[in-house]
Tab-separated table of C-alpha atoms in Angstrom:
chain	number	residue	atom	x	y	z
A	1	UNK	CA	-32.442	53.745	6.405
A	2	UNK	CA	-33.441	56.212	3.657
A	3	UNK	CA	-32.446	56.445	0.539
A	4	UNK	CA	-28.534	56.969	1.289
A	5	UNK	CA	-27.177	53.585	1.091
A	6	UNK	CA	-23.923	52.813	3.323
A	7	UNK	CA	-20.890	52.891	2.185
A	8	UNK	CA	-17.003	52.396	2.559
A	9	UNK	CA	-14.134	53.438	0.776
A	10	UNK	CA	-11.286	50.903	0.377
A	11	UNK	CA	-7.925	52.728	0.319
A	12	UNK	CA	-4.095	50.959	0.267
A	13	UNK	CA	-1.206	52.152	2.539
A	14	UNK	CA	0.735	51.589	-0.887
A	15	UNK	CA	0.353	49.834	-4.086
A	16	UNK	CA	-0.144	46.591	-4.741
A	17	UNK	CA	-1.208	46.022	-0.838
A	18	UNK	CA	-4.089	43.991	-1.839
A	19	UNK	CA	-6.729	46.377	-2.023
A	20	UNK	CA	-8.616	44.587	-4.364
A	21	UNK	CA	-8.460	41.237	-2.573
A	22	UNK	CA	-10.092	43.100	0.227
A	23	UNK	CA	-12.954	44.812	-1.657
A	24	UNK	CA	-13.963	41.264	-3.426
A	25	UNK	CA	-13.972	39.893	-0.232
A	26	UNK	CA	-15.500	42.318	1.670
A	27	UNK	CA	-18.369	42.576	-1.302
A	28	UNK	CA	-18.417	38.833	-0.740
A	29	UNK	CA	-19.645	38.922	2.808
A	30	UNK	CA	-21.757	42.081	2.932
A	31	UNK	CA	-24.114	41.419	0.854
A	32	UNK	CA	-24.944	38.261	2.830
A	33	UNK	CA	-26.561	40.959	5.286
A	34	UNK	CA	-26.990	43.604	2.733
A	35	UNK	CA	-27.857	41.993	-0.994
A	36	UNK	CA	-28.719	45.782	-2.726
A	37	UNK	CA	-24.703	46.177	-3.192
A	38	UNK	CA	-22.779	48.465	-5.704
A	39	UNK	CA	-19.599	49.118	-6.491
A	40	UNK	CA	-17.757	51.971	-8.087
A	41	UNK	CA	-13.611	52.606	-8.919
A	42	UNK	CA	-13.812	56.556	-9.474
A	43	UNK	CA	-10.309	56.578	-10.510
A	44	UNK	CA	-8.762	53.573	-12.508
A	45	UNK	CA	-5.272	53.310	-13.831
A	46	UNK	CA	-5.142	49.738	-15.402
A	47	UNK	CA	-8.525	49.103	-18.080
A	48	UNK	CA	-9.568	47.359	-20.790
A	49	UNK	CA	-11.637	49.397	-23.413
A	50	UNK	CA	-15.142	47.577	-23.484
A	51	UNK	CA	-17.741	48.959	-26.217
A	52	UNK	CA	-15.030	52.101	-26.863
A	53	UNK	CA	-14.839	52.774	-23.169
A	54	UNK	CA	-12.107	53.052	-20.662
A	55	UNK	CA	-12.881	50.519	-17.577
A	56	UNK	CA	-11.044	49.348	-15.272
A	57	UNK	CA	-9.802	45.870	-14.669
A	58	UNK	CA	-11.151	45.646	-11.209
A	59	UNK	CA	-14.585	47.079	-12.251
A	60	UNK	CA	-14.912	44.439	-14.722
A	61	UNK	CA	-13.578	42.069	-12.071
A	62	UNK	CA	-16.623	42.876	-9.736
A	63	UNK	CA	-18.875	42.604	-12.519
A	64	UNK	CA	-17.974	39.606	-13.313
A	65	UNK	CA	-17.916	38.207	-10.164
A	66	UNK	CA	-21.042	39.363	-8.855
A	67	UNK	CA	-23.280	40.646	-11.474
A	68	UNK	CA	-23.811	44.075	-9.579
A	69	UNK	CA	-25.807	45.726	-13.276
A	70	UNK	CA	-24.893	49.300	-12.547
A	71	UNK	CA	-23.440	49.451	-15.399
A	72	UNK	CA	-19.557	49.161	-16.153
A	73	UNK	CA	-19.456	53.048	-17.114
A	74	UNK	CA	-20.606	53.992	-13.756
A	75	UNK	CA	-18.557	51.282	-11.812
A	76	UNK	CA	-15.555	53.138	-13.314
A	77	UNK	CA	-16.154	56.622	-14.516
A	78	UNK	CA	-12.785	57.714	-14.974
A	79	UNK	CA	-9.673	55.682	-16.350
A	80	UNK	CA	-6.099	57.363	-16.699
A	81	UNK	CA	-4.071	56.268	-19.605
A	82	UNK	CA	-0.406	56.574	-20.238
A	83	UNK	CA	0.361	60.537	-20.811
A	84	UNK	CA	-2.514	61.560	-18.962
A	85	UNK	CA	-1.000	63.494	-15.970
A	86	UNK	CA	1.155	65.435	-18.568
A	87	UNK	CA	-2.287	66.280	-20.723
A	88	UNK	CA	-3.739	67.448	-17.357
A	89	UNK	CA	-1.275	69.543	-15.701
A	90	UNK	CA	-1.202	71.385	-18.920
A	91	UNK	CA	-5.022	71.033	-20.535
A	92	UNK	CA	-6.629	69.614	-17.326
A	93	UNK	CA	-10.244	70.763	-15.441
A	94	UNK	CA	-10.741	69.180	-12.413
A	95	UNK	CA	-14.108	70.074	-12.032
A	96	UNK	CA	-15.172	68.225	-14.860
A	97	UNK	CA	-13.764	64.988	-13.181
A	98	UNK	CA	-15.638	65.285	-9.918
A	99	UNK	CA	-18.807	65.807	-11.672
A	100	UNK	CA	-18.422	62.877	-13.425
A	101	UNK	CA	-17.637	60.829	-10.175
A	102	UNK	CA	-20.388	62.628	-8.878
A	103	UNK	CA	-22.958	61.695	-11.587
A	104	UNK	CA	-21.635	58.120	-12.149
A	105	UNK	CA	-22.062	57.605	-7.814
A	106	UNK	CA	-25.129	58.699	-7.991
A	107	UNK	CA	-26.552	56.273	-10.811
A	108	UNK	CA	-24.240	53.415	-9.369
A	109	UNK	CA	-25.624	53.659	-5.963
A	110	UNK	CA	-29.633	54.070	-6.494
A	111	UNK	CA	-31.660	51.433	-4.909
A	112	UNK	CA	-28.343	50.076	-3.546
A	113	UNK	CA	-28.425	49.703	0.367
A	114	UNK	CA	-24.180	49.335	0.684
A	115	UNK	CA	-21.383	51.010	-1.583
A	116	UNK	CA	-18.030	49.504	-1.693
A	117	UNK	CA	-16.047	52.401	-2.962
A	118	UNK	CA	-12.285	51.745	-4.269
A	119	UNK	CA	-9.287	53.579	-4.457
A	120	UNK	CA	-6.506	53.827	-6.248
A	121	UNK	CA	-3.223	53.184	-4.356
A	122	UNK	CA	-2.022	55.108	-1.530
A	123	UNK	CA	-4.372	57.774	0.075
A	124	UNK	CA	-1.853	60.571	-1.943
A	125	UNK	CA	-2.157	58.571	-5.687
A	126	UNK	CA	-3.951	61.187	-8.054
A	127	UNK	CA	-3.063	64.361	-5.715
A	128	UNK	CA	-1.201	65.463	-9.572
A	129	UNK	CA	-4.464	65.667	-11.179
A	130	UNK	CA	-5.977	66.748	-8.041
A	131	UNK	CA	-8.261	63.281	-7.391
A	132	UNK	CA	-6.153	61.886	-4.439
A	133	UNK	CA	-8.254	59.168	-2.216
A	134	UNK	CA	-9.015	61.340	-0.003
A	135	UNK	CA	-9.790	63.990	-2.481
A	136	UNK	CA	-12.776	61.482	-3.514
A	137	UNK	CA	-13.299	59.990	-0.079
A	138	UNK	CA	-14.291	63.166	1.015
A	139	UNK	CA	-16.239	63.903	-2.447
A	140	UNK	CA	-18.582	61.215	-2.088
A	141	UNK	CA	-18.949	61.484	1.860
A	142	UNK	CA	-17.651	57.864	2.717
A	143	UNK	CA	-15.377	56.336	5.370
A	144	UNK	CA	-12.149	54.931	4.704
A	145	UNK	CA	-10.947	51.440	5.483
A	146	UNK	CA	-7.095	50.929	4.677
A	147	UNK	CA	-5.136	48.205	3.613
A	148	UNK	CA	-1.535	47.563	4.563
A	149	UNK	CA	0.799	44.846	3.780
A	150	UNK	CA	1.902	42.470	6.779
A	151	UNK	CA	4.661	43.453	9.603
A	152	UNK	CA	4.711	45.772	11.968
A	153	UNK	CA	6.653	48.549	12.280
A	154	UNK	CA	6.512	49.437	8.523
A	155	UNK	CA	2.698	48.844	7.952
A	156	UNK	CA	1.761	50.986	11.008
A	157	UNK	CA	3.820	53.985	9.748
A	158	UNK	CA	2.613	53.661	6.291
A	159	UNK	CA	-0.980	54.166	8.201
A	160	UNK	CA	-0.505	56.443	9.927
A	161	UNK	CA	1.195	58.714	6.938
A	162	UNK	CA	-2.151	57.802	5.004
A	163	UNK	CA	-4.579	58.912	8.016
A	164	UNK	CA	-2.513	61.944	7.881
A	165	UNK	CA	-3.457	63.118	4.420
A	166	UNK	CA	-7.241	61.160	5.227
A	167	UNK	CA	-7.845	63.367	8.346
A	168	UNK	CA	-6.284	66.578	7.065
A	169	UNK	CA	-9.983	66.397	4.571
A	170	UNK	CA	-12.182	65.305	7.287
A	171	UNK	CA	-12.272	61.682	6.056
A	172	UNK	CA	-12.933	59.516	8.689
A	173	UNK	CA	-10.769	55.977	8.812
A	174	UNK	CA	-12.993	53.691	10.216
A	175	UNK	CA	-10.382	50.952	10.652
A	176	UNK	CA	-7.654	48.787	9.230
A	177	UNK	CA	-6.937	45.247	7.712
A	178	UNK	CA	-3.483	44.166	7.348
A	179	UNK	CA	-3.040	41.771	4.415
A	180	UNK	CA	-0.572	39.350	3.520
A	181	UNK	CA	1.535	38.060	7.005
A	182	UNK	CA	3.296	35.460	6.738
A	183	UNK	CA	2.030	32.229	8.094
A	184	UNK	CA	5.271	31.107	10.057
A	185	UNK	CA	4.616	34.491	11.434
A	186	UNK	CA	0.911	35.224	12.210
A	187	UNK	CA	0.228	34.496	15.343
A	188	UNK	CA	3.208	37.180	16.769
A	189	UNK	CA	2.288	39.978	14.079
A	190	UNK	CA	-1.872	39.266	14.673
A	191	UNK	CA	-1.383	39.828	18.646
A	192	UNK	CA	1.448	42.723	18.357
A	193	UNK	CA	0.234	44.951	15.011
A	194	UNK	CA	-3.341	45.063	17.142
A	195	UNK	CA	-1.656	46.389	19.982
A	196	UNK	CA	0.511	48.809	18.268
A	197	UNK	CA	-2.616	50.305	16.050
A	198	UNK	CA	-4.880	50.331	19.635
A	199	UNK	CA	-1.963	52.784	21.255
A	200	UNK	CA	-2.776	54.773	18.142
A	201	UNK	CA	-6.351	54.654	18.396
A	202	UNK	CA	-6.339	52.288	15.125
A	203	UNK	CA	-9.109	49.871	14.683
A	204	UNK	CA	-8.166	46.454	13.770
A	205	UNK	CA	-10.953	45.361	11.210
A	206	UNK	CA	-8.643	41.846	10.459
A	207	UNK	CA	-5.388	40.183	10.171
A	208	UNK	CA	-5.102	37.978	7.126
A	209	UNK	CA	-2.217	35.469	6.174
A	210	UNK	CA	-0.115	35.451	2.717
A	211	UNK	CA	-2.033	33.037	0.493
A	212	UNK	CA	0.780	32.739	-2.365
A	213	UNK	CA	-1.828	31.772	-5.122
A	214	UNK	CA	-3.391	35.197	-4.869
A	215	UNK	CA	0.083	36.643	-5.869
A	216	UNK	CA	1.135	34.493	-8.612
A	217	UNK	CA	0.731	35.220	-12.501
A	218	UNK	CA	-0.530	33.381	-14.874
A	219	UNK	CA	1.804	32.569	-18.005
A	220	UNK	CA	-1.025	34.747	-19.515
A	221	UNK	CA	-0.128	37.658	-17.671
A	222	UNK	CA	3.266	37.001	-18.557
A	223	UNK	CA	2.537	37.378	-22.121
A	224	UNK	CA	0.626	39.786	-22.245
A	225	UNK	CA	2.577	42.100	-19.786
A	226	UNK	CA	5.807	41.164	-21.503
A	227	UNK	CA	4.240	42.021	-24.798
A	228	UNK	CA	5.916	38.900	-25.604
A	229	UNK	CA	5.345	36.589	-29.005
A	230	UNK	CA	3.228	32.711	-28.285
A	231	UNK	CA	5.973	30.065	-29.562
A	232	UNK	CA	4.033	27.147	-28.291
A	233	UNK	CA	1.655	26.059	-25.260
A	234	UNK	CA	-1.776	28.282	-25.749
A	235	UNK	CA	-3.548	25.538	-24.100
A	236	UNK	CA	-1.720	25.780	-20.795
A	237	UNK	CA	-1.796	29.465	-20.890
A	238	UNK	CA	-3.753	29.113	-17.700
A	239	UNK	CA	-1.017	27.646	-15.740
A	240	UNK	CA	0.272	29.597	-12.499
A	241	UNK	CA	4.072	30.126	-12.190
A	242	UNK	CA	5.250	31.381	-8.560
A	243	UNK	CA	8.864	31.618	-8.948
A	244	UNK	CA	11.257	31.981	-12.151
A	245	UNK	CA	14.647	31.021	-12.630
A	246	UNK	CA	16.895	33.086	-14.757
A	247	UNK	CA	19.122	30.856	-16.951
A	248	UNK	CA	22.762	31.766	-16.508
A	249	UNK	CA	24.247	28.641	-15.647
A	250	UNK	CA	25.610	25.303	-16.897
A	251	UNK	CA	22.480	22.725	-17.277
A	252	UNK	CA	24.081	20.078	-14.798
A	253	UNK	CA	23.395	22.882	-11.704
A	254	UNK	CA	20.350	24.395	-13.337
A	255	UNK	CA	18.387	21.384	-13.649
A	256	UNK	CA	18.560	21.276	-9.770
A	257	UNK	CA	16.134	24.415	-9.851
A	258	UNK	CA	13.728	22.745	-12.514
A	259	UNK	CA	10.851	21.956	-9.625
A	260	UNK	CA	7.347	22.553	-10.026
A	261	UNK	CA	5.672	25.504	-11.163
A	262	UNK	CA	8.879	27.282	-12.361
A	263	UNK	CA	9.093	29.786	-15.238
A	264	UNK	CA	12.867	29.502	-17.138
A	265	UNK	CA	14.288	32.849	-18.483
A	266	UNK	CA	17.442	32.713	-21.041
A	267	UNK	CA	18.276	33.759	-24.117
A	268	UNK	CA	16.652	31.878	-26.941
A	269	UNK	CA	20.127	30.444	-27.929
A	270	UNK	CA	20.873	28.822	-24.871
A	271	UNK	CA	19.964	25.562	-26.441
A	272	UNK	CA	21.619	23.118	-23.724
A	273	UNK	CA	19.472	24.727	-21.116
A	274	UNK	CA	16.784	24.356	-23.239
A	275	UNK	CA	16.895	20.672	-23.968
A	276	UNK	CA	17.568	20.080	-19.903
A	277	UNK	CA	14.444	21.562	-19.076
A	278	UNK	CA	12.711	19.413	-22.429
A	279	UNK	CA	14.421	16.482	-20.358
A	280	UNK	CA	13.626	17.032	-17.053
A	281	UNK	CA	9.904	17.296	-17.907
A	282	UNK	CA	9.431	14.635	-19.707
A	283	UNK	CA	7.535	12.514	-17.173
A	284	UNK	CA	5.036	15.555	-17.135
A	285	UNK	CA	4.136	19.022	-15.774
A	286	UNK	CA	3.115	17.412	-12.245
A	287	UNK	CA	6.063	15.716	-11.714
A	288	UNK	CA	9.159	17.371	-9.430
A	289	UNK	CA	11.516	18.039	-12.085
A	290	UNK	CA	9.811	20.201	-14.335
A	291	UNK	CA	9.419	23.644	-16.056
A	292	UNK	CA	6.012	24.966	-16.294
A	293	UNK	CA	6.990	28.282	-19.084
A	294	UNK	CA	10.060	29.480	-20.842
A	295	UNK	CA	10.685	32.965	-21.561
A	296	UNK	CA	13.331	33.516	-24.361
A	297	UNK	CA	14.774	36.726	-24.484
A	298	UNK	CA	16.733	38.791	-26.345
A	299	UNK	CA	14.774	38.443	-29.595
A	300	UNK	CA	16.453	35.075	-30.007
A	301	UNK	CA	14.985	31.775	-31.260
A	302	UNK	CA	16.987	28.020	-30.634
A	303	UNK	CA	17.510	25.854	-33.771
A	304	UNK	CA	14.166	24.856	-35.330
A	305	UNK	CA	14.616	21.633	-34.204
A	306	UNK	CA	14.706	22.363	-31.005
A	307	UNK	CA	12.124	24.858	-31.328
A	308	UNK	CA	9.869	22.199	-32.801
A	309	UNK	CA	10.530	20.116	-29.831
A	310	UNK	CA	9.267	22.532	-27.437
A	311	UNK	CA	6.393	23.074	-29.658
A	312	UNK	CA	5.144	19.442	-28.828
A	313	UNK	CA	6.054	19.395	-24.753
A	314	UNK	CA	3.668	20.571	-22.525
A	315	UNK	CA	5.906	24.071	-22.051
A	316	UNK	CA	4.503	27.228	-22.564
A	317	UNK	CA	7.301	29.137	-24.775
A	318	UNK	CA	7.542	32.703	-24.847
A	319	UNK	CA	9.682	35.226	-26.974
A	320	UNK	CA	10.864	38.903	-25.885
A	321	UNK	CA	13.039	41.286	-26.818
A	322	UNK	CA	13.815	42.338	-24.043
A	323	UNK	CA	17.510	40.936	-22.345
A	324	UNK	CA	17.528	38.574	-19.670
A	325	UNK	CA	17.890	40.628	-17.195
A	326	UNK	CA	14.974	43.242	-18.819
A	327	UNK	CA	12.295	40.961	-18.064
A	328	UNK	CA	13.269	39.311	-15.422
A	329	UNK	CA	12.956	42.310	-13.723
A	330	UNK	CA	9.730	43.475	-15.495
A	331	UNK	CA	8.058	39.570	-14.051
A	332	UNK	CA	9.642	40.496	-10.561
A	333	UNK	CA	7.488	43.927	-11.011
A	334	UNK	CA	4.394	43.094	-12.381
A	335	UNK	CA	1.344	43.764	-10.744
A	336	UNK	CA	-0.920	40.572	-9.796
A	337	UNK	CA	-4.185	41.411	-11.143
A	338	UNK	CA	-7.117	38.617	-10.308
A	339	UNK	CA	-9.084	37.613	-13.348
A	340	UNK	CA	-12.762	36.541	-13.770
A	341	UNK	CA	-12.056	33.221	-14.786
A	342	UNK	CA	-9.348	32.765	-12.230
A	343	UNK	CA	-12.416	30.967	-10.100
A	344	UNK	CA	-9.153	29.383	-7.508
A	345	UNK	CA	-7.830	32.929	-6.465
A	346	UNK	CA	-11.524	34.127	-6.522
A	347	UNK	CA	-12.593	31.755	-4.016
A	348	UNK	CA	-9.704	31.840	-1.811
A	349	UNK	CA	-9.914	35.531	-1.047
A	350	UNK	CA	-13.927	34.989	-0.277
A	351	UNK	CA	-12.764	32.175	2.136
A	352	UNK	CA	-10.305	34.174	3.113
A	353	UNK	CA	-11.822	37.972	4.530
A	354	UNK	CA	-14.691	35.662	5.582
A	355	UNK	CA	-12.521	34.238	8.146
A	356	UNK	CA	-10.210	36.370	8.776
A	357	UNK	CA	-11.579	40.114	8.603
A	358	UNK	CA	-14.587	41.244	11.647
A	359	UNK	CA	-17.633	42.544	9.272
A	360	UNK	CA	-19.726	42.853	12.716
A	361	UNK	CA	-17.321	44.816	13.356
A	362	UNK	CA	-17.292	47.646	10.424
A	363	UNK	CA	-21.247	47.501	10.783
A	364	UNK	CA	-21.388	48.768	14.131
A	365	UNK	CA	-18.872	51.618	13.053
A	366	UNK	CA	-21.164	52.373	10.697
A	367	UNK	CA	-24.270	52.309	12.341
A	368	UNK	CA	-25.732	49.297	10.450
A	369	UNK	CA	-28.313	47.485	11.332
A	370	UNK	CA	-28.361	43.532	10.375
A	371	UNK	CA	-30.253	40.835	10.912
């Protein structure tokens, strides 16, 4: 094979398509056949700084998770903070990017046998700073695979926009996997998305269905991405909430909505709807009347004796400033990043391209040879 290892990039027909599911579980099952795997982001929007440097969440993530030792500077040698496209278009070098992508690939991928490469949103995302996908796709000589979110109509012309851009570099897109169908749904959009893509000349790499763990925050997340003050519950930070419930309604009809793994939003003041939700979880978070999180907004705190009885329920409580409607809007927006030590959603998206995406498949696109 030489001393070029494969490789594939992993592109998005938009953001937040699950791009990142797909490249953890595409790592997952690759290097069962190839087990000299890297991984670089070139271009990463959302980091943590580790040891003064910018890397990105989903480098870490892969790190993490698989213990590739490239080296997290490599995995992700460039990181755009907030106020970066402004800096660029008026102070920017482009070169000096690519050569870092460049130099960072090349330490990344020695004595590796496979590359997963990822992108960063829609094949277009970083044209402004002139690193689109398939700016680096075709820098680093790799195919693209993209991910689109399920349907059909609106995922095929979404792919076919990005193969546009791909093709107009000489980037070859080796195939597609469309993420996130439905269940009650799958069986129609598996057969009929396959046979619109074939009339297109679209490969199908896989189908996969909507696992709704894999897009549900933590009350973490919510904190943190809310910027939002810790009132009580740091133990059950952990918890998942899938829906949320914005309080703007007597208690007697709210506490209706007060089932499972529910986050309540209302003003801090609202102290009746407050005590109904202290109520209706009493018999504990597992039971089907309860409120896993509050968020209280509007810089508002109850009456410290109500406050102190939320501090000894199982609730997580968390204070904003932002209005009701403010963060309700920022939770409906937020992206779902997967976390190392979220070892549930981890597992579930191995399980899950395992099954449902054809691997044989991409290797004989690529010309591998496997065992």
């Amino acid at each position: 094979m030489g001393n070029k290892p494969l490789k594939i990039y992993v592109a998005a027909a938009k953001q937040n398509d699950g791009k990142t599911t797909a490249a953890l579980g595409l790592m997952n099952v690759i290097r069962e056949s190839y087990p000299k795997i890297g991984y670089i982001k070139p271009v990463g929007q959302h980091f943590n700084v580790i040891n003064s440097k910018k890397i990105d969440k989903d480098a870490s993530l892969m790190e993490d998770v698989f213990h590739i030792g490239s080296g997290l500077q490599d995995m992700s040698p460039v990181a755009v903070p907030r106020g970066f496209t402004e800096q660029y278009i008026l102070h920017g070098d482009k070169d000096d990017f690519k050569g870092q992508i460049l130099s960072s690939f090349s330490r990344a991928s020695k004595n590796k046998d496979f590359m997963i490469i990822e992108g960063t949103g829609h094949a277009g995302v970083g044209s402004v700073f002139n690193l689109s996908n398939a700016v680096v796709a075709e820098l680093l000589d790799s195919p693209v695979i993209i991910v689109a979110s399920g349907g059909i109509g609106r995922p095929i012309d979404e792919i076919m926009l990005n193969k546009a851009l791909f093709d107009s570099y000489g980037v070859e897109v080796l195939g597609v996997i469309i993420n996130k169908v439905k269940p009650e749904k799958f069986e129609k959009i598996n057969k009929v998305v396959r046979l619109g893509l074939d009339r297109l000349g679209i490969s199908v790499l896989g189908v996969t269905p909507f696992f709704p763990v894999l897009t549900s925050p933590n009350l973490q997340q919510v904190l943190e991405d809310l910027r939002g003050t810790l009132i009580s519950g740091e133990e059950f930070l952990d918890h998942t909430i899938s829906k949320f419930f914005v309080g703007a309604m007597p208690p007697s009809t709210a506490i209706n909505y007060f089932k499972g793994d529910l986050l309540l939003i209302t003003p801090g003041n609202r102290e009746d709807l407050l005590l109904t939700a202290l109520i209706s979880g009493s018999a504990g978070p597992d039971e089907d009347y309860s409120v896993r999180g509050i968020l209280l907004t509007g810089g508002l705190l109850p009456h410290p004796r109500v406050r102190h009885l939320l501090e000894q329920s199982h609730i997580v409580v968390i204070a904003v400033e932002d209005d009701t409607f403010t963060a309700a809007q920022r939770i409906n927006n937020m992206i779902i990043k997967i976390k190392p030590h979220e070892v549930e959603k981890i597992e579930v998206v191995k399980a899950m391209v395992k099954e449902y995406v054809d691997v044989r498949m991409l290797f004989e696109k690529l010309g591998a040879v496997t065992s």
